[in-house]
Short mmCIF file of C-alpha atoms in Angstrom, two decimals:
data_model
loop_
_atom_site.label_atom_id
_atom_site.label_comp_id
_atom_site.label_asym_id
_atom_site.label_seq_id
_atom_site.Cartn_x
_atom_site.Cartn_y
_atom_site.Cartn_z
CA MET A 1496 25.24 55.47 34.30
CA ALA A 1497 21.64 55.74 33.12
CA ILE A 1498 19.91 52.74 31.59
CA SER A 1499 18.08 53.62 28.39
CA THR A 1500 16.88 52.09 25.13
CA LYS A 1501 18.95 52.86 22.00
CA LEU A 1502 18.91 51.97 18.32
CA MET A 1503 22.31 50.79 17.11
CA MET A 1504 23.64 49.43 13.80
CA ARG A 1505 25.98 46.44 13.88
CA GLN A 1506 27.63 44.62 11.00
CA GLY A 1507 28.19 40.87 11.14
CA GLN A 1508 28.23 37.64 9.18
CA ALA A 1509 25.81 34.76 9.65
CA LEU A 1510 24.90 31.63 7.71
CA VAL A 1511 21.28 31.83 6.57
CA MET A 1512 19.71 28.54 5.49
CA THR A 1513 17.11 29.45 2.91
CA PRO A 1514 14.38 26.95 2.04
CA GLN A 1515 16.01 26.40 -1.36
CA LEU A 1516 19.38 25.62 0.26
CA LEU A 1517 17.76 23.22 2.70
CA GLN A 1518 16.05 21.50 -0.22
CA ALA A 1519 19.34 21.16 -2.11
CA ILE A 1520 21.02 19.59 0.94
CA LYS A 1521 18.10 17.22 1.38
CA LEU A 1522 18.22 16.16 -2.28
CA LEU A 1523 21.94 15.47 -2.00
CA GLN A 1524 21.56 12.88 0.76
CA PHE A 1525 18.45 11.20 -0.68
CA SER A 1526 18.76 7.71 -2.12
CA ASN A 1527 17.27 7.14 -5.57
CA LEU A 1528 14.12 5.61 -4.05
CA GLU A 1529 13.67 8.48 -1.59
CA LEU A 1530 14.28 10.96 -4.40
CA ALA A 1531 11.65 9.29 -6.58
CA ALA A 1532 9.09 9.53 -3.77
CA PHE A 1533 9.98 13.19 -3.16
CA LEU A 1534 9.64 14.06 -6.86
CA HIS A 1535 6.30 12.27 -7.02
CA ASP A 1536 4.99 14.57 -4.28
CA GLU A 1537 6.44 17.62 -6.05
CA LEU A 1538 4.75 16.65 -9.32
CA GLU A 1539 1.44 16.45 -7.50
CA ARG A 1540 2.00 19.79 -5.80
CA ASN A 1541 3.48 21.88 -8.63
CA PRO A 1542 1.44 22.08 -11.88
CA LEU A 1543 4.41 23.46 -13.82
CA LEU A 1544 6.50 20.32 -13.28
CA GLU A 1545 6.19 17.34 -15.59
CA ALA A 1546 7.84 13.95 -15.64
CA HIS A 1547 9.89 13.35 -18.76
CA GLU A 1548 9.05 9.88 -20.08
CA GLY A 1549 11.97 9.59 -22.50
CA ASP A 1550 13.24 10.74 -25.83
CA GLY A 1551 10.42 9.11 -27.76
CA GLY A 1552 7.64 11.15 -26.20
CA VAL A 1553 6.66 14.77 -26.61
CA ASP A 1554 8.90 17.10 -24.65
CA ALA A 1555 6.51 19.16 -22.56
CA ALA A 1556 9.15 21.80 -21.94
CA ASP A 1557 9.68 22.41 -25.66
CA PRO A 1558 7.49 25.34 -26.75
CA SER A 1559 7.85 24.35 -30.40
CA GLN A 1560 5.95 21.16 -29.72
CA GLY A 1561 3.24 22.94 -27.81
CA GLY A 1562 3.49 20.79 -24.72
CA GLU A 1563 0.29 18.95 -25.64
CA PRO A 1564 0.38 15.15 -25.86
CA SER A 1565 -1.04 13.62 -28.99
CA ALA A 1566 -4.52 12.16 -28.62
CA ALA A 1567 -4.75 8.40 -28.68
CA GLU A 1568 -6.51 6.88 -31.64
CA PRO A 1569 -10.00 5.66 -30.66
CA PHE A 1570 -10.68 1.96 -30.73
CA GLU A 1571 -12.85 1.09 -33.71
CA GLY A 1572 -14.73 -1.69 -31.95
CA PRO A 1573 -15.36 -5.12 -33.44
CA GLN A 1574 -15.16 -5.26 -37.21
CA GLU A 1575 -17.44 -7.08 -39.59
CA GLY A 1576 -17.30 -10.81 -39.06
CA ASP A 1577 -15.76 -10.44 -35.62
CA TRP A 1578 -17.01 -12.95 -33.07
CA ALA A 1579 -17.45 -10.22 -30.46
CA GLN A 1580 -20.01 -8.44 -32.66
CA GLN A 1581 -22.43 -11.36 -32.66
CA ASP A 1582 -24.79 -12.50 -29.95
CA LEU A 1583 -23.77 -15.72 -28.24
CA ALA A 1584 -25.75 -18.66 -29.58
CA VAL A 1585 -26.99 -20.92 -26.83
CA ASP A 1586 -29.72 -23.05 -28.47
CA SER A 1587 -28.88 -26.59 -29.59
CA ALA A 1588 -29.86 -26.11 -33.22
CA THR A 1589 -27.54 -23.17 -33.73
CA LEU A 1590 -24.69 -24.87 -31.90
CA SER A 1591 -25.12 -28.02 -34.00
CA ALA A 1592 -24.99 -26.02 -37.24
CA ASP A 1593 -22.08 -23.77 -36.20
CA LEU A 1594 -19.91 -26.31 -34.42
CA GLY A 1595 -20.90 -29.52 -36.16
CA ALA A 1596 -21.76 -31.16 -32.86
CA ASP A 1597 -24.44 -33.76 -32.17
CA MET A 1598 -26.72 -32.30 -29.52
CA SER A 1599 -29.23 -35.17 -29.44
CA ASN A 1600 -27.90 -36.53 -26.18
CA ALA A 1601 -27.80 -33.16 -24.43
CA PHE A 1602 -30.11 -32.32 -21.51
CA GLU A 1603 -33.26 -30.57 -22.55
CA ALA A 1604 -33.59 -27.03 -21.37
CA GLU A 1605 -36.16 -26.51 -18.66
CA GLY A 1606 -37.75 -23.15 -19.29
CA PRO A 1607 -36.20 -20.32 -21.24
CA SER A 1608 -32.61 -20.51 -22.42
CA ILE A 1609 -29.71 -18.82 -20.68
CA GLY A 1610 -29.56 -16.06 -23.25
CA GLU A 1611 -33.30 -15.38 -22.99
CA ARG A 1612 -33.19 -15.24 -19.19
CA ALA A 1613 -30.20 -12.89 -19.34
CA ARG A 1614 -32.01 -10.54 -21.73
CA ASP A 1615 -35.22 -10.63 -19.68
CA GLU A 1616 -33.50 -10.02 -16.33
CA ALA A 1617 -30.84 -7.57 -17.46
CA PRO A 1618 -31.59 -3.87 -17.91
CA ASP A 1619 -31.80 -2.28 -21.29
CA GLY A 1620 -28.57 -2.41 -23.26
CA ALA A 1621 -27.01 -5.10 -21.04
CA GLY A 1622 -27.52 -8.13 -23.27
CA LEU A 1623 -24.88 -10.71 -24.05
CA SER A 1624 -23.44 -8.93 -27.07
CA ALA A 1625 -20.35 -7.04 -28.06
CA THR A 1626 -21.50 -3.90 -26.27
CA SER A 1627 -21.60 -5.77 -22.96
CA TRP A 1628 -17.82 -6.17 -23.07
CA THR A 1629 -16.59 -3.26 -25.13
CA GLY A 1630 -19.00 -0.54 -24.06
CA ALA A 1631 -20.76 2.00 -26.19
CA ALA A 1632 -17.52 3.35 -27.65
CA GLY A 1633 -16.03 -0.12 -28.05
CA GLY A 1634 -12.95 0.74 -26.00
CA GLY A 1635 -13.71 -0.75 -22.60
CA PRO A 1636 -16.50 -1.68 -20.22
CA ALA A 1637 -19.90 -0.03 -20.34
CA ASP A 1638 -18.92 2.55 -17.73
CA GLY A 1639 -16.06 3.77 -19.91
CA GLU A 1640 -13.25 2.53 -17.64
CA ALA A 1641 -10.72 -0.14 -18.53
CA PRO A 1642 -10.85 -3.33 -16.43
CA ASN A 1643 -8.57 -3.27 -13.43
CA LEU A 1644 -6.31 -6.26 -14.01
CA GLU A 1645 -4.54 -5.69 -10.69
CA ALA A 1646 -7.78 -6.57 -8.90
CA TYR A 1647 -7.45 -10.12 -10.22
CA VAL A 1648 -3.86 -10.61 -9.09
CA ALA A 1649 -3.62 -12.84 -6.04
CA ASP A 1650 -2.26 -10.99 -3.02
CA ARG A 1651 0.34 -12.78 -0.95
CA GLN A 1652 -1.08 -13.73 2.43
CA SER A 1653 0.79 -12.51 5.48
CA LEU A 1654 1.65 -14.60 8.52
CA HIS A 1655 -0.83 -12.72 10.72
CA GLU A 1656 -3.66 -13.23 8.23
CA HIS A 1657 -2.83 -16.94 7.99
CA LEU A 1658 -2.91 -17.33 11.76
CA ALA A 1659 -6.11 -15.28 12.11
CA GLU A 1660 -7.95 -17.60 9.73
CA GLN A 1661 -6.92 -20.63 11.81
CA LEU A 1662 -7.86 -18.84 15.01
CA ALA A 1663 -11.41 -18.27 13.77
CA LEU A 1664 -11.81 -22.02 13.26
CA ALA A 1665 -10.03 -23.16 16.43
CA CYS A 1666 -11.63 -20.72 18.90
CA PRO A 1667 -15.43 -20.32 18.54
CA ASP A 1668 -15.60 -18.37 21.83
CA PRO A 1669 -15.41 -14.58 21.08
CA ARG A 1670 -13.45 -13.97 24.30
CA HIS A 1671 -10.84 -16.52 23.33
CA ARG A 1672 -10.61 -15.03 19.84
CA ILE A 1673 -9.86 -11.58 21.29
CA ILE A 1674 -7.06 -12.99 23.45
CA GLY A 1675 -5.76 -15.08 20.57
CA GLN A 1676 -5.76 -12.10 18.18
CA SER A 1677 -3.75 -10.08 20.70
CA ILE A 1678 -1.21 -12.90 20.90
CA ILE A 1679 -1.04 -13.11 17.09
CA ASP A 1680 -0.47 -9.35 16.87
CA ALA A 1681 2.55 -9.78 19.15
CA ILE A 1682 4.14 -12.40 16.86
CA ASP A 1683 6.92 -11.00 14.69
CA GLU A 1684 7.76 -11.79 11.07
CA SER A 1685 9.96 -14.73 12.10
CA GLY A 1686 7.05 -16.38 13.95
CA TYR A 1687 8.17 -15.68 17.53
CA LEU A 1688 6.07 -14.19 20.32
CA ARG A 1689 8.02 -11.05 21.25
CA GLU A 1690 5.70 -9.68 23.97
CA SER A 1691 5.41 -11.18 27.41
CA LEU A 1692 2.29 -13.28 27.86
CA ASP A 1693 1.85 -11.75 31.33
CA GLU A 1694 1.60 -8.27 29.77
CA ILE A 1695 -0.94 -9.45 27.20
CA ALA A 1696 -3.08 -11.11 29.86
CA ALA A 1697 -2.88 -8.07 32.16
CA ARG A 1698 -3.81 -5.68 29.34
CA LEU A 1699 -6.89 -7.75 28.48
CA GLU A 1700 -7.68 -8.50 32.15
CA ALA A 1701 -7.62 -12.21 31.29
CA ASP A 1702 -6.67 -15.16 33.46
CA MET A 1703 -3.06 -16.30 32.96
CA ALA A 1704 -4.07 -19.95 32.69
CA GLU A 1705 -6.57 -19.01 29.99
CA ALA A 1706 -3.91 -17.07 28.07
CA GLU A 1707 -1.51 -20.03 28.35
CA HIS A 1708 -4.18 -22.35 26.99
CA ILE A 1709 -4.85 -20.10 23.97
CA LEU A 1710 -1.11 -19.73 23.29
CA ALA A 1711 -0.77 -23.50 23.34
CA THR A 1712 -3.59 -23.67 20.79
CA ILE A 1713 -1.85 -21.12 18.55
CA GLN A 1714 1.37 -23.12 18.78
CA THR A 1715 -0.44 -25.99 17.06
CA PHE A 1716 -1.19 -23.81 14.03
CA ASP A 1717 0.58 -23.88 10.70
CA PRO A 1718 3.49 -23.20 10.23
CA SER A 1719 4.92 -25.58 12.79
CA GLY A 1720 6.77 -23.82 15.60
CA VAL A 1721 4.90 -20.52 15.37
CA GLY A 1722 4.18 -18.65 18.60
CA ALA A 1723 7.32 -19.86 20.38
CA ARG A 1724 9.02 -17.55 22.84
CA ASP A 1725 12.56 -18.67 22.09
CA LEU A 1726 14.47 -20.97 19.77
CA ALA A 1727 14.40 -23.94 22.14
CA GLU A 1728 10.61 -23.80 22.42
CA CYS A 1729 10.28 -23.42 18.62
CA LEU A 1730 12.38 -26.53 18.00
CA ALA A 1731 10.58 -28.44 20.75
CA ILE A 1732 7.17 -27.73 19.15
CA GLN A 1733 8.35 -29.07 15.81
CA LEU A 1734 9.95 -32.14 17.38
CA LYS A 1735 6.74 -32.93 19.30
CA GLU A 1736 4.75 -32.84 16.08
CA ARG A 1737 7.24 -35.29 14.56
CA ASP A 1738 7.07 -37.50 17.69
CA ARG A 1739 10.83 -37.10 18.20
CA TYR A 1740 10.84 -35.25 21.52
CA ASP A 1741 12.14 -38.06 23.73
CA PRO A 1742 14.13 -37.41 26.95
CA ALA A 1743 17.46 -37.52 25.12
CA MET A 1744 16.30 -34.99 22.51
CA GLN A 1745 14.79 -32.85 25.28
CA ALA A 1746 18.19 -32.63 26.98
CA PHE A 1747 19.80 -31.94 23.60
CA VAL A 1748 17.48 -28.98 22.88
CA ALA A 1749 17.86 -27.66 26.43
CA ASN A 1750 21.61 -27.22 25.82
CA LEU A 1751 21.63 -25.28 22.55
CA PRO A 1752 24.74 -23.25 23.55
CA LEU A 1753 26.70 -26.53 23.59
CA VAL A 1754 25.20 -27.41 20.21
CA ALA A 1755 26.34 -24.05 18.81
CA ARG A 1756 29.86 -24.72 20.10
CA ARG A 1757 29.67 -28.27 18.76
CA ASP A 1758 30.71 -29.65 22.15
CA PHE A 1759 29.33 -33.08 21.29
CA ALA A 1760 31.35 -34.84 24.00
CA GLN A 1761 29.62 -32.87 26.75
CA LEU A 1762 26.24 -33.29 25.02
CA ALA A 1763 26.72 -37.06 24.91
CA LYS A 1764 27.22 -37.08 28.68
CA LEU A 1765 24.17 -34.91 29.35
CA CYS A 1766 21.88 -36.85 27.00
CA GLY A 1767 23.17 -40.29 27.97
CA VAL A 1768 23.81 -41.41 24.38
CA ASP A 1769 26.86 -42.21 22.27
CA ASP A 1770 28.51 -40.09 19.58
CA GLU A 1771 26.56 -41.70 16.75
CA ASP A 1772 23.22 -40.83 18.37
CA ILE A 1773 24.45 -37.27 18.97
CA ALA A 1774 25.30 -36.96 15.27
CA ASP A 1775 21.81 -38.19 14.32
CA MET A 1776 20.17 -35.76 16.74
CA ALA A 1777 22.21 -32.88 15.33
CA ALA A 1778 21.15 -33.86 11.80
CA GLU A 1779 17.51 -33.99 12.95
CA LEU A 1780 17.84 -30.51 14.44
CA ARG A 1781 19.25 -29.11 11.20
CA ARG A 1782 16.16 -30.28 9.33
CA LEU A 1783 13.91 -28.08 11.48
CA GLU A 1784 12.91 -24.49 10.68
CA PRO A 1785 14.36 -21.96 13.17
CA LYS A 1786 12.18 -19.15 11.72
CA PRO A 1787 8.69 -20.51 11.03
CA GLY A 1788 7.37 -17.24 9.63
CA ARG A 1789 10.07 -17.00 6.99
CA ALA A 1790 7.90 -18.78 4.41
CA PHE A 1791 5.42 -15.89 4.44
CA GLY A 1792 8.05 -13.26 3.78
CA GLY A 1793 8.53 -9.97 5.54
CA ALA A 1794 8.58 -6.38 4.45
CA PRO A 1795 8.81 -5.74 0.72
CA ILE A 1796 12.38 -5.89 -0.49
CA GLN A 1797 13.42 -2.66 -2.11
CA PRO A 1798 15.40 -3.13 -5.31
CA LEU A 1799 18.98 -1.94 -5.26
CA VAL A 1800 19.70 0.41 -8.16
CA ALA A 1801 23.25 1.64 -8.63
CA ASP A 1802 23.70 5.40 -8.96
CA VAL A 1803 27.08 5.14 -10.69
CA ILE A 1804 28.38 2.58 -13.19
CA VAL A 1805 32.10 1.91 -13.58
CA ARG A 1806 33.36 0.09 -16.67
CA ALA A 1807 36.83 -0.81 -17.85
CA ALA A 1808 37.92 1.22 -20.88
CA SER A 1809 39.93 -0.17 -23.78
CA ASP A 1810 43.03 1.83 -22.79
CA GLY A 1811 43.14 0.33 -19.27
CA ALA A 1812 41.44 3.29 -17.58
CA TRP A 1813 38.02 3.30 -15.92
CA HIS A 1814 34.93 4.86 -17.46
CA VAL A 1815 32.64 6.39 -14.80
CA GLU A 1816 29.09 7.41 -15.68
CA LEU A 1817 25.79 8.02 -13.95
CA ASN A 1818 23.12 5.37 -14.22
CA ALA A 1819 20.48 6.77 -16.56
CA ASP A 1820 17.79 4.57 -14.99
CA ALA A 1821 18.38 6.13 -11.57
CA LEU A 1822 18.40 9.73 -12.79
CA PRO A 1823 15.17 11.69 -12.28
CA ARG A 1824 13.56 13.15 -15.40
CA VAL A 1825 11.69 16.28 -14.37
CA LEU A 1826 11.03 19.19 -16.73
CA VAL A 1827 9.52 22.65 -16.37
CA ASN A 1828 6.61 23.31 -18.72
CA HIS A 1829 7.39 26.93 -19.67
CA SER A 1830 4.73 27.03 -22.37
CA TYR A 1831 2.01 26.15 -19.87
CA ALA A 1832 3.45 28.70 -17.41
CA ALA A 1833 3.18 31.39 -20.09
CA GLN A 1834 -0.42 30.43 -20.88
CA VAL A 1835 -1.66 30.52 -17.30
CA SER A 1836 0.27 33.73 -16.58
CA ALA A 1837 -1.51 35.44 -19.47
CA VAL A 1838 -4.96 34.64 -18.08
CA ALA A 1839 -4.14 35.19 -14.39
CA THR A 1840 -5.78 38.38 -13.13
CA GLY A 1841 -5.72 38.35 -9.35
CA PRO A 1842 -2.55 38.99 -7.31
CA ALA A 1843 -2.97 35.66 -5.50
CA ASP A 1844 -3.00 33.76 -8.80
CA LYS A 1845 0.06 35.59 -10.11
CA SER A 1846 1.92 35.00 -6.84
CA PHE A 1847 1.07 31.28 -6.95
CA ILE A 1848 2.26 30.91 -10.55
CA SER A 1849 5.46 32.83 -9.83
CA SER A 1850 6.18 30.71 -6.77
CA CYS A 1851 5.57 27.46 -8.67
CA LEU A 1852 7.83 28.56 -11.52
CA GLN A 1853 10.60 29.60 -9.15
CA ASN A 1854 10.41 26.33 -7.20
CA ALA A 1855 10.35 24.27 -10.39
CA ASN A 1856 13.42 26.03 -11.81
CA TRP A 1857 15.26 25.66 -8.51
CA LEU A 1858 14.38 21.98 -8.29
CA THR A 1859 15.69 21.18 -11.76
CA LYS A 1860 18.92 23.08 -11.05
CA SER A 1861 19.31 21.25 -7.72
CA LEU A 1862 18.88 17.90 -9.45
CA GLU A 1863 21.52 18.80 -12.02
CA GLN A 1864 23.90 19.92 -9.27
CA ARG A 1865 23.22 16.69 -7.36
CA ALA A 1866 24.09 14.59 -10.40
CA ARG A 1867 27.32 16.51 -11.06
CA THR A 1868 28.39 16.24 -7.42
CA ILE A 1869 27.77 12.48 -7.29
CA LEU A 1870 29.76 12.02 -10.49
CA ARG A 1871 32.70 14.10 -9.20
CA VAL A 1872 32.87 12.22 -5.91
CA ALA A 1873 32.54 8.81 -7.60
CA SER A 1874 35.24 9.67 -10.15
CA GLU A 1875 37.66 10.65 -7.39
CA ILE A 1876 36.92 7.44 -5.47
CA VAL A 1877 37.61 5.39 -8.60
CA ARG A 1878 40.88 7.25 -9.15
CA LEU A 1879 42.05 6.62 -5.60
CA GLN A 1880 40.86 2.98 -5.45
CA ASP A 1881 42.18 1.91 -8.83
CA ALA A 1882 44.12 -0.98 -7.26
CA PHE A 1883 40.97 -2.37 -5.67
CA LEU A 1884 39.13 -2.41 -9.00
CA THR A 1885 42.09 -4.09 -10.69
CA HIS A 1886 43.30 -6.62 -8.10
CA GLY A 1887 40.64 -7.02 -5.40
CA VAL A 1888 39.83 -6.28 -1.76
CA GLU A 1889 43.34 -6.94 -0.47
CA HIS A 1890 44.50 -3.84 -2.39
CA LEU A 1891 41.86 -1.48 -0.97
CA ARG A 1892 43.56 1.73 0.17
CA PRO A 1893 42.78 3.53 3.43
CA LEU A 1894 40.64 6.55 2.61
CA ASN A 1895 38.78 9.27 4.52
CA LEU A 1896 36.31 11.98 3.61
CA ARG A 1897 38.85 14.80 3.90
CA THR A 1898 41.08 13.32 1.20
CA VAL A 1899 38.24 13.23 -1.32
CA ALA A 1900 36.88 16.61 -0.24
CA ASP A 1901 40.26 18.33 -0.67
CA ALA A 1902 40.80 16.71 -4.06
CA ILE A 1903 37.51 17.97 -5.55
CA GLY A 1904 37.30 21.24 -3.61
CA MET A 1905 34.24 20.46 -1.49
CA HIS A 1906 33.43 20.28 2.19
CA GLU A 1907 33.60 17.01 4.10
CA SER A 1908 29.90 17.24 5.00
CA THR A 1909 29.01 17.43 1.31
CA VAL A 1910 31.06 14.33 0.52
CA SER A 1911 29.46 12.56 3.48
CA ARG A 1912 25.96 13.32 2.18
CA VAL A 1913 26.88 12.21 -1.34
CA THR A 1914 28.26 8.87 -0.19
CA SER A 1915 25.23 8.04 2.00
CA ASN A 1916 22.78 5.58 0.42
CA LYS A 1917 24.53 5.78 -2.97
CA TYR A 1918 25.80 2.69 -4.74
CA MET A 1919 28.43 2.05 -7.37
CA MET A 1920 28.33 -0.84 -9.84
CA THR A 1921 31.85 -2.10 -10.59
CA PRO A 1922 33.25 -5.21 -12.30
CA ARG A 1923 33.74 -6.61 -8.78
CA GLY A 1924 30.14 -6.07 -7.68
CA VAL A 1925 27.86 -3.36 -6.35
CA PHE A 1926 29.22 -1.43 -3.37
CA GLU A 1927 27.97 1.47 -1.31
CA LEU A 1928 30.19 4.51 -1.70
CA LYS A 1929 30.83 4.39 2.05
CA TYR A 1930 32.51 1.01 1.55
CA PHE A 1931 35.54 2.62 -0.10
CA PHE A 1932 36.29 4.69 3.02
CA SER A 1933 38.28 2.56 5.42
CA ALA A 1934 40.43 3.18 8.49
CA SER A 1935 44.20 3.01 8.29
CA ILE A 1936 46.30 0.20 9.78
CA ALA A 1937 49.96 1.10 10.30
CA THR A 1938 52.86 -0.96 8.96
CA THR A 1939 55.89 -2.21 10.89
CA SER A 1940 58.36 -0.77 8.36
CA GLY A 1941 56.76 2.66 8.08
CA ALA A 1942 55.62 2.12 4.50
CA ALA A 1943 52.17 2.91 3.10
CA ALA A 1944 49.39 1.95 5.52
CA HIS A 1945 46.86 -0.81 4.93
CA SER A 1946 43.10 -0.35 4.99
CA ALA A 1947 41.08 -2.02 7.72
CA GLU A 1948 38.88 -3.75 5.12
CA ALA A 1949 41.94 -5.29 3.43
CA VAL A 1950 43.26 -6.53 6.80
CA ARG A 1951 39.85 -7.99 7.64
CA PHE A 1952 39.90 -9.81 4.29
CA ARG A 1953 43.36 -11.25 5.03
CA ILE A 1954 42.19 -12.54 8.42
CA LYS A 1955 39.27 -14.29 6.75
CA GLN A 1956 41.59 -15.86 4.18
CA MET A 1957 43.88 -17.20 6.92
CA ILE A 1958 41.00 -18.77 8.82
CA ASP A 1959 39.48 -20.28 5.67
CA ARG A 1960 42.77 -22.08 4.95
CA GLU A 1961 42.96 -23.66 8.41
CA THR A 1962 43.24 -27.40 8.89
CA PRO A 1963 41.92 -29.38 11.90
CA ASP A 1964 45.51 -29.69 13.15
CA GLY A 1965 46.45 -26.08 12.45
CA ILE A 1966 43.81 -23.83 14.03
CA LEU A 1967 45.12 -20.27 14.36
CA SER A 1968 44.65 -18.38 17.60
CA ASP A 1969 44.32 -14.59 17.64
CA ASP A 1970 47.95 -14.31 18.76
CA ALA A 1971 49.08 -16.49 15.87
CA ILE A 1972 47.13 -14.33 13.43
CA VAL A 1973 48.81 -11.22 14.88
CA GLU A 1974 52.25 -12.77 14.32
CA ARG A 1975 51.43 -13.70 10.74
CA LEU A 1976 50.15 -10.21 10.00
CA LYS A 1977 53.29 -8.68 11.49
CA ALA A 1978 55.31 -10.93 9.19
CA SER A 1979 53.31 -9.36 6.33
CA ASP A 1980 54.31 -5.84 7.52
CA ILE A 1981 50.96 -5.14 9.25
CA GLU A 1982 51.10 -3.71 12.77
CA ILE A 1983 47.92 -4.72 14.59
CA ALA A 1984 46.87 -5.49 18.16
CA ARG A 1985 45.30 -8.74 19.32
CA ARG A 1986 42.08 -7.04 20.43
CA THR A 1987 41.74 -5.56 16.92
CA VAL A 1988 42.05 -9.03 15.41
CA ALA A 1989 39.36 -10.29 17.79
CA LYS A 1990 37.11 -7.35 16.86
CA TYR A 1991 37.54 -7.99 13.13
CA ARG A 1992 36.93 -11.71 13.63
CA ASP A 1993 33.71 -11.01 15.52
CA SER A 1994 32.54 -8.61 12.79
CA LEU A 1995 33.03 -11.46 10.29
CA ARG A 1996 30.99 -13.78 12.58
CA ILE A 1997 33.91 -16.18 12.94
CA PRO A 1998 34.00 -18.13 16.24
CA SER A 1999 37.06 -18.35 18.46
CA SER A 2000 39.91 -20.77 17.85
CA VAL A 2001 38.60 -23.13 20.55
CA ASP A 2002 35.15 -23.31 18.97
CA ARG A 2003 36.63 -23.72 15.46
CA ARG A 2004 38.85 -26.58 16.60
CA ARG A 2005 35.94 -28.32 18.31
CA ALA A 2006 33.74 -27.84 15.21
CA LYS A 2007 36.35 -29.24 12.82
CA LEU A 2008 36.97 -32.26 15.06
CA ALA A 2009 33.24 -32.92 15.29
CA GLN A 2010 32.92 -32.62 11.52
CA ALA A 2011 35.80 -35.05 11.02
CA ARG A 2012 34.20 -37.46 13.50
CA MET A 2013 30.86 -37.30 11.69
CA THR A 2014 32.57 -37.87 8.35
CA THR A 2015 34.30 -40.95 9.77
CA HIS A 2016 30.98 -42.38 11.02
#
């Protein structure tokens, strides 16, 4: 059989991801903050897109209104009799006549007055008059720009900046300042040194004893406890500054795991003190700051804006609507597109305008489709979780993506993208859409299954109702849940308890006994 090259036709099907389709998928999984940032870039890139400011403004996409914003009325400047129109009087005679003040006991001016010196030293047109403040047009400063009020707002100082200022005063040696700045750069937002001091010293080719000395200097900075390598060292630094780091307290801080378990009997043996002293030492420890850098704040907190709002209707149903504040308002300026198309002559210009118009139209359609999809998914979630909205978390139904996708005729991947980073405001609080999807826990009688979130809530309720004499073990919780028709394994109870950050039954019993002992004292 001879090997040769041939041209053959073959028919097949393949999924082609066009740039527009990729953009639509990306828009669907964006949060409202990510979408706002994306639209800001698109507005900068596409001249045919405009941000719609609201119903009160001029609709740029409406050809009847021309798409031209109305010009602002010019500022008239100071009127007749206005104080800003007059030169500032600085001589004593004028001040006495205008203000009715006795200037006989005032200091005599040595040399020319302030106003005269200002006029002599300032360039032409820069005297102390109305034009100095309002400019030639009377609408702003002399350069025609409005004053930047944000420049006068105090910026919040970061922890690193605060430590760097103290380092400049504490370490006059430039070599020590370089080592100290490297140590400060390795301190996290909580105030802890997260990089090994050996690595810092090796990177700077510095002596380890020198690095230890500079770290000890930084640990004396404000806030107290900063630069510690672990919690025990952080607490020890603060106790030393308070002159409370005696041998008993040193042993107390060295056994923080026992403190966390509230094993005060063992701590009393290790520290050589009685129960009353242990209670005082524990109270002293609670007054310390475990995260010294917390006072300076961390990364900016992004505001949480709900995408969907659910309200109770008068007929007992639920009214689901999109949050208008979270919806993007982007319009296509067709009138401007027609104007620039009429004057475009070159093929490159026409191609650019056509591409911008096509992308703008596709973007607006994608945003509308995104809004409709979010509303459909949220409405179906509300319909399926009606009991949760009415009665609470214990009535949350088990739910998966396939159930919602089949109900609204969409793919599971689409529902997954819609529920990511989207939030719903309900009468019971603001929840992420992912919250309403919970695993199923079987029942002992074969009835309707329970959701994992509802079972987790029941476990928390049981533990909250415990008494010092009735601490529930994981096995006891399993038996109580089985009595409530919930089939669950002991390891699942332990997993749910750990996710709720609830200690074991032994630690809870020891903590309640210690609390009762402290209350008695």
